mmCIF file of C-alpha atoms and ligand atoms in Angstrom:
data_model
loop_
_atom_site.group_PDB
_atom_site.id
_atom_site.type_symbol
_atom_site.label_atom_id
_atom_site.label_comp_id
_atom_site.label_asym_id
_atom_site.label_seq_id
_atom_site.Cartn_x
_atom_site.Cartn_y
_atom_site.Cartn_z
ATOM 1 C CA UNK A 306 -10.708 3.494 23.376
ATOM 2 C CA UNK A 307 -9.917 3.013 19.699
ATOM 3 C CA UNK A 308 -12.775 5.422 18.890
ATOM 4 C CA UNK A 309 -11.088 8.046 21.084
ATOM 5 C CA UNK A 310 -7.775 7.458 19.322
ATOM 6 C CA UNK A 311 -9.507 7.808 15.930
ATOM 7 C CA UNK A 312 -11.103 11.088 16.957
ATOM 8 C CA UNK A 313 -7.779 12.402 18.264
ATOM 9 C CA UNK A 314 -6.001 11.504 15.022
ATOM 10 C CA UNK A 315 -8.733 13.140 12.936
ATOM 11 C CA UNK A 316 -8.483 16.316 15.018
ATOM 12 C CA UNK A 317 -4.696 16.298 14.719
ATOM 13 C CA UNK A 318 -4.954 15.942 10.934
ATOM 14 C CA UNK A 319 -7.399 18.923 10.806
ATOM 15 C CA UNK A 320 -7.502 19.010 7.014
ATOM 16 C CA UNK A 321 -9.505 16.580 4.926
ATOM 17 C CA UNK A 322 -7.582 13.625 3.558
ATOM 18 C CA UNK A 323 -7.359 13.362 -0.226
ATOM 19 C CA UNK A 324 -6.183 10.214 -2.008
ATOM 20 C CA UNK A 325 -4.521 10.922 -5.336
ATOM 21 C CA UNK A 326 -1.806 9.698 -7.686
ATOM 22 C CA UNK A 327 1.752 10.367 -6.540
ATOM 23 C CA UNK A 328 3.656 13.390 -7.850
ATOM 24 C CA UNK A 329 7.466 13.564 -8.025
ATOM 25 C CA UNK A 330 7.455 16.190 -5.228
ATOM 26 C CA UNK A 331 5.836 13.660 -2.837
ATOM 27 C CA UNK A 332 8.721 11.220 -3.031
ATOM 28 C CA UNK A 333 10.839 12.601 -0.185
ATOM 29 C CA UNK A 334 7.912 12.233 2.231
ATOM 30 C CA UNK A 335 7.128 8.728 0.966
ATOM 31 C CA UNK A 336 10.780 7.770 1.487
ATOM 32 C CA UNK A 337 10.560 9.134 5.035
ATOM 33 C CA UNK A 338 7.373 7.211 5.853
ATOM 34 C CA UNK A 339 8.871 3.999 4.458
ATOM 35 C CA UNK A 340 12.102 4.549 6.402
ATOM 36 C CA UNK A 341 10.055 4.975 9.580
ATOM 37 C CA UNK A 342 8.364 1.620 8.936
ATOM 38 C CA UNK A 343 11.287 -0.440 7.635
ATOM 39 C CA UNK A 344 14.204 1.325 9.356
ATOM 40 C CA UNK A 345 15.945 1.839 5.991
ATOM 41 C CA UNK A 346 16.158 4.865 3.684
ATOM 42 C CA UNK A 347 16.025 3.664 0.073
ATOM 43 C CA UNK A 348 16.004 6.721 -2.218
ATOM 44 C CA UNK A 349 17.253 4.817 -5.295
ATOM 45 C CA UNK A 350 14.602 2.160 -4.895
ATOM 46 C CA UNK A 351 11.857 4.786 -4.561
ATOM 47 C CA UNK A 352 13.077 6.753 -7.597
ATOM 48 C CA UNK A 353 12.824 3.540 -9.587
ATOM 49 C CA UNK A 354 9.329 2.832 -8.222
ATOM 50 C CA UNK A 355 8.264 6.375 -9.182
ATOM 51 C CA UNK A 356 9.575 5.813 -12.704
ATOM 52 C CA UNK A 357 7.714 2.546 -13.033
ATOM 53 C CA UNK A 358 4.513 3.263 -11.126
ATOM 54 C CA UNK A 359 4.146 7.070 -11.111
ATOM 55 C CA UNK A 360 0.998 8.569 -12.620
ATOM 56 C CA UNK A 361 0.527 8.075 -16.327
ATOM 57 C CA UNK A 362 3.304 5.483 -16.582
ATOM 58 C CA UNK A 363 1.097 2.496 -17.211
ATOM 59 C CA UNK A 364 -2.650 1.981 -16.961
ATOM 60 C CA UNK A 365 -2.283 -1.160 -14.843
ATOM 61 C CA UNK A 366 0.006 0.388 -12.218
ATOM 62 C CA UNK A 367 -1.034 2.461 -9.221
ATOM 63 C CA UNK A 368 1.082 4.554 -6.875
ATOM 64 C CA UNK A 369 -1.297 6.513 -4.646
ATOM 65 C CA UNK A 370 -0.720 8.876 -1.755
ATOM 66 C CA UNK A 371 -3.012 10.218 0.962
ATOM 67 C CA UNK A 372 -2.483 13.932 1.517
ATOM 68 C CA UNK A 373 -3.877 16.193 4.224
ATOM 69 C CA UNK A 374 -3.034 19.877 4.482
ATOM 70 C CA UNK A 375 -0.072 19.541 2.141
ATOM 71 C CA UNK A 376 1.505 16.663 4.084
ATOM 72 C CA UNK A 377 1.717 13.113 2.757
ATOM 73 C CA UNK A 378 0.213 10.815 5.394
ATOM 74 C CA UNK A 379 0.455 7.492 3.591
ATOM 75 C CA UNK A 380 0.956 5.649 0.334
ATOM 76 C CA UNK A 381 -0.087 2.470 -1.423
ATOM 77 C CA UNK A 382 1.302 0.765 -4.512
ATOM 78 C CA UNK A 383 -0.171 -1.999 -6.613
ATOM 79 C CA UNK A 384 -0.663 -3.319 -10.092
ATOM 80 C CA UNK A 385 -2.717 -5.676 -12.188
ATOM 81 C CA UNK A 386 -0.709 -8.750 -13.078
ATOM 82 C CA UNK A 387 -1.827 -10.808 -16.050
ATOM 83 C CA UNK A 388 -1.887 -14.579 -16.269
ATOM 84 C CA UNK A 389 0.866 -15.332 -13.754
ATOM 85 C CA UNK A 390 1.253 -19.107 -13.744
ATOM 86 C CA UNK A 391 -1.915 -19.306 -15.824
ATOM 87 C CA UNK A 392 -4.064 -17.472 -13.259
ATOM 88 C CA UNK A 393 -6.545 -14.854 -14.515
ATOM 89 C CA UNK A 394 -5.492 -11.200 -14.149
ATOM 90 C CA UNK A 395 -5.539 -10.083 -10.540
ATOM 91 C CA UNK A 396 -4.771 -6.955 -8.532
ATOM 92 C CA UNK A 397 -1.646 -7.055 -6.359
ATOM 93 C CA UNK A 398 -0.962 -4.635 -3.518
ATOM 94 C CA UNK A 399 2.713 -4.778 -2.689
ATOM 95 C CA UNK A 400 3.243 -1.793 -0.403
ATOM 96 C CA UNK A 401 1.118 0.246 1.968
ATOM 97 C CA UNK A 402 2.222 2.569 4.742
ATOM 98 C CA UNK A 403 0.718 5.292 6.921
ATOM 99 C CA UNK A 404 2.580 7.695 9.209
ATOM 100 C CA UNK A 405 2.444 6.413 12.803
ATOM 101 C CA UNK A 406 0.754 9.604 14.067
ATOM 102 C CA UNK A 407 -1.949 9.388 11.383
ATOM 103 C CA UNK A 408 -2.915 5.742 11.879
ATOM 104 C CA UNK A 409 -6.289 4.344 12.976
ATOM 105 C CA UNK A 410 -8.149 7.171 11.251
ATOM 106 C CA UNK A 411 -9.132 5.233 8.129
ATOM 107 C CA UNK A 412 -6.282 6.387 5.852
ATOM 108 C CA UNK A 413 -5.049 2.851 5.126
ATOM 109 C CA UNK A 414 -8.631 1.858 4.310
ATOM 110 C CA UNK A 415 -9.041 4.840 1.953
ATOM 111 C CA UNK A 416 -5.796 3.973 0.151
ATOM 112 C CA UNK A 417 -6.707 0.314 -0.265
ATOM 113 C CA UNK A 418 -10.256 1.220 -1.400
ATOM 114 C CA UNK A 419 -8.830 3.557 -4.041
ATOM 115 C CA UNK A 420 -6.428 0.923 -5.379
ATOM 116 C CA UNK A 421 -9.221 -1.680 -5.455
ATOM 117 C CA UNK A 422 -11.468 0.792 -7.325
ATOM 118 C CA UNK A 423 -8.688 1.119 -9.920
ATOM 119 C CA UNK A 424 -8.456 -2.679 -10.202
ATOM 120 C CA UNK A 425 -12.228 -2.943 -10.640
ATOM 121 C CA UNK A 426 -12.181 -0.318 -13.400
ATOM 122 C CA UNK A 427 -9.762 -2.608 -15.248
ATOM 123 C CA UNK A 428 -12.171 -5.516 -14.883
ATOM 124 C CA UNK A 429 -10.218 -7.336 -12.173
ATOM 125 C CA UNK A 430 -12.259 -9.148 -9.545
ATOM 126 C CA UNK A 431 -9.582 -10.322 -7.073
ATOM 127 C CA UNK A 432 -7.019 -8.475 -4.973
ATOM 128 C CA UNK A 433 -3.997 -10.217 -3.425
ATOM 129 C CA UNK A 434 -1.045 -9.320 -1.299
ATOM 130 C CA UNK A 435 1.834 -11.092 0.434
ATOM 131 C CA UNK A 436 3.052 -10.287 3.894
ATOM 132 C CA UNK A 437 5.419 -11.470 6.588
ATOM 133 C CA UNK A 438 3.519 -13.933 8.752
ATOM 134 C CA UNK A 439 4.870 -12.345 11.953
ATOM 135 C CA UNK A 440 3.681 -8.831 11.000
ATOM 136 C CA UNK A 441 0.449 -8.916 12.984
ATOM 137 C CA UNK A 442 -0.292 -5.243 12.325
ATOM 138 C CA UNK A 443 -0.406 -5.539 8.561
ATOM 139 C CA UNK A 444 -2.183 -8.889 8.877
ATOM 140 C CA UNK A 445 -4.870 -7.331 11.127
ATOM 141 C CA UNK A 446 -5.273 -4.483 8.669
ATOM 142 C CA UNK A 447 -5.719 -6.671 5.578
ATOM 143 C CA UNK A 448 -7.967 -9.079 7.462
ATOM 144 C CA UNK A 449 -10.147 -6.109 8.488
ATOM 145 C CA UNK A 450 -10.463 -5.259 4.798
ATOM 146 C CA UNK A 451 -11.822 -8.709 4.008
ATOM 147 C CA UNK A 452 -8.678 -10.401 2.652
ATOM 148 C CA UNK A 453 -8.251 -14.031 3.688
ATOM 149 C CA UNK A 454 -5.628 -16.748 3.279
ATOM 150 C CA UNK A 455 -5.264 -17.600 -0.411
ATOM 151 C CA UNK A 456 -4.856 -21.093 -1.870
ATOM 152 C CA UNK A 457 -1.163 -20.514 -2.644
ATOM 153 C CA UNK A 458 2.129 -20.926 -0.813
ATOM 154 C CA UNK A 459 5.239 -18.768 -1.086
ATOM 155 C CA UNK A 460 8.507 -20.620 -1.784
ATOM 156 C CA UNK A 461 12.057 -19.311 -1.559
ATOM 157 C CA UNK A 462 15.665 -20.478 -1.643
ATOM 158 C CA UNK A 463 18.898 -19.001 -0.313
ATOM 159 C CA UNK A 464 20.962 -18.486 -3.489
ATOM 160 C CA UNK A 465 24.204 -17.979 -1.582
ATOM 161 C CA UNK A 466 24.340 -21.504 -0.187
HETATM 162 C C1 LIG B 55 -1.322 -1.219 8.311
HETATM 163 C C2 LIG B 55 -1.505 0.302 8.157
HETATM 164 C C3 LIG B 55 -1.289 0.678 6.679
HETATM 165 C C4 LIG B 55 -2.937 0.645 8.580
HETATM 166 O O1 LIG B 55 -3.147 2.018 8.338
HETATM 167 P P1 LIG B 55 -4.307 2.808 9.132
HETATM 168 O O2 LIG B 55 -4.507 4.106 8.437
HETATM 169 O O3 LIG B 55 -3.993 2.853 10.574
HETATM 170 O O4 LIG B 55 -5.553 1.826 8.885
HETATM 171 P P2 LIG B 55 -7.089 2.118 9.171
HETATM 172 O O5 LIG B 55 -7.247 3.243 10.143
HETATM 173 O O6 LIG B 55 -7.782 2.245 7.858
HETATM 174 O O7 LIG B 55 -7.508 0.765 9.915
HETATM 175 C C5 LIG B 55 -8.424 -0.139 9.341
HETATM 176 C C6 LIG B 55 -8.544 -1.345 10.240
HETATM 177 O O8 LIG B 55 -7.303 -2.056 10.291
HETATM 178 C C7 LIG B 55 -7.184 -2.709 11.563
HETATM 179 N N1 LIG B 55 -6.029 -2.171 12.259
HETATM 180 C C8 LIG B 55 -5.316 -1.071 11.931
HETATM 181 N N2 LIG B 55 -4.344 -0.862 12.843
HETATM 182 C C9 LIG B 55 -4.458 -1.840 13.765
HETATM 183 C C10 LIG B 55 -3.751 -2.156 14.954
HETATM 184 N N3 LIG B 55 -2.706 -1.401 15.391
HETATM 185 N N4 LIG B 55 -4.134 -3.244 15.663
HETATM 186 C C11 LIG B 55 -5.160 -4.004 15.257
HETATM 187 N N5 LIG B 55 -5.901 -3.747 14.130
HETATM 188 C C12 LIG B 55 -5.532 -2.675 13.393
HETATM 189 C C13 LIG B 55 -8.454 -2.357 12.341
HETATM 190 O O9 LIG B 55 -9.401 -3.384 12.124
HETATM 191 C C14 LIG B 55 -8.876 -1.067 11.655
HETATM 192 O O10 LIG B 55 -10.259 -0.823 11.780
HETATM 193 P P3 LIG B 55 -10.850 -0.127 13.134
HETATM 194 O O11 LIG B 55 -10.008 1.104 13.354
HETATM 195 O O12 LIG B 55 -12.264 0.164 12.769
HETATM 196 O O13 LIG B 55 -10.671 -1.131 14.212
HETATM 197 C C15 LIG B 55 -0.522 1.089 9.074
HETATM 198 O O14 LIG B 55 -0.676 0.634 10.397
HETATM 199 C C16 LIG B 55 0.925 0.920 8.679
HETATM 200 O O15 LIG B 55 1.453 1.640 7.819
HETATM 201 N N6 LIG B 55 1.585 -0.068 9.281
HETATM 202 C C17 LIG B 55 2.945 -0.420 8.902
HETATM 203 C C18 LIG B 55 2.860 -1.138 7.552
HETATM 204 C C19 LIG B 55 3.942 -2.153 7.376
HETATM 205 O O16 LIG B 55 4.354 -2.858 8.272
HETATM 206 N N7 LIG B 55 4.389 -2.267 6.144
HETATM 207 C C20 LIG B 55 5.424 -3.209 5.844
HETATM 208 C C21 LIG B 55 5.014 -4.053 4.674
HETATM 209 S S1 LIG B 55 4.787 -3.058 3.201
#
């Protein structure tokens, strides 16, 4: 069944998928994909992310898009973080999203592979991410890519109380 879905998505995409660094002209489509996932349009946030992570900004930062036939189908963002709390440099993926009608065709995998290849080129041997524990879709995706529970816990505090 999933194989049939994959084939249908690939046929619908028609054009080959290319993963590349983001360009300023891609931002409107990225904002739209993110809004479809999160239910919120955040143009100011994305302009800031483009400034900080767009191509050529900093060697350790990656903002990649997957494009097919001139349409942006997905994006992924990550960076190498050095010596946080004394831990050796590691690759962090902090956003990934694929258009709903382009999913289950390997685009998320291609994006994550490309970010991990960038991390490896910088000599990093570990990739990490953080996700909402009730988001079973993103959890299934990362688990399928070989990521497992890390020996850390996330802590937070409500600063308005
Ligand atoms: C997670 C996401 C990026 C995956 O993108 P994708 O292009 O569909 O991923 P792939 O096709 O490469 O899937 C790779 C594997 O992930 C797993 N997976 C993906 N979608 C899945 C689903 N709906 N159910 C279960 N497993 C799934 C499967 O193991 C899949 O491999 P398979 O197709 O061989 O079974 C995409 O579903 C998405 O954008 N989801 C919303 C993201 C989100 O919630 N972001 C908020 C936090 S930033």
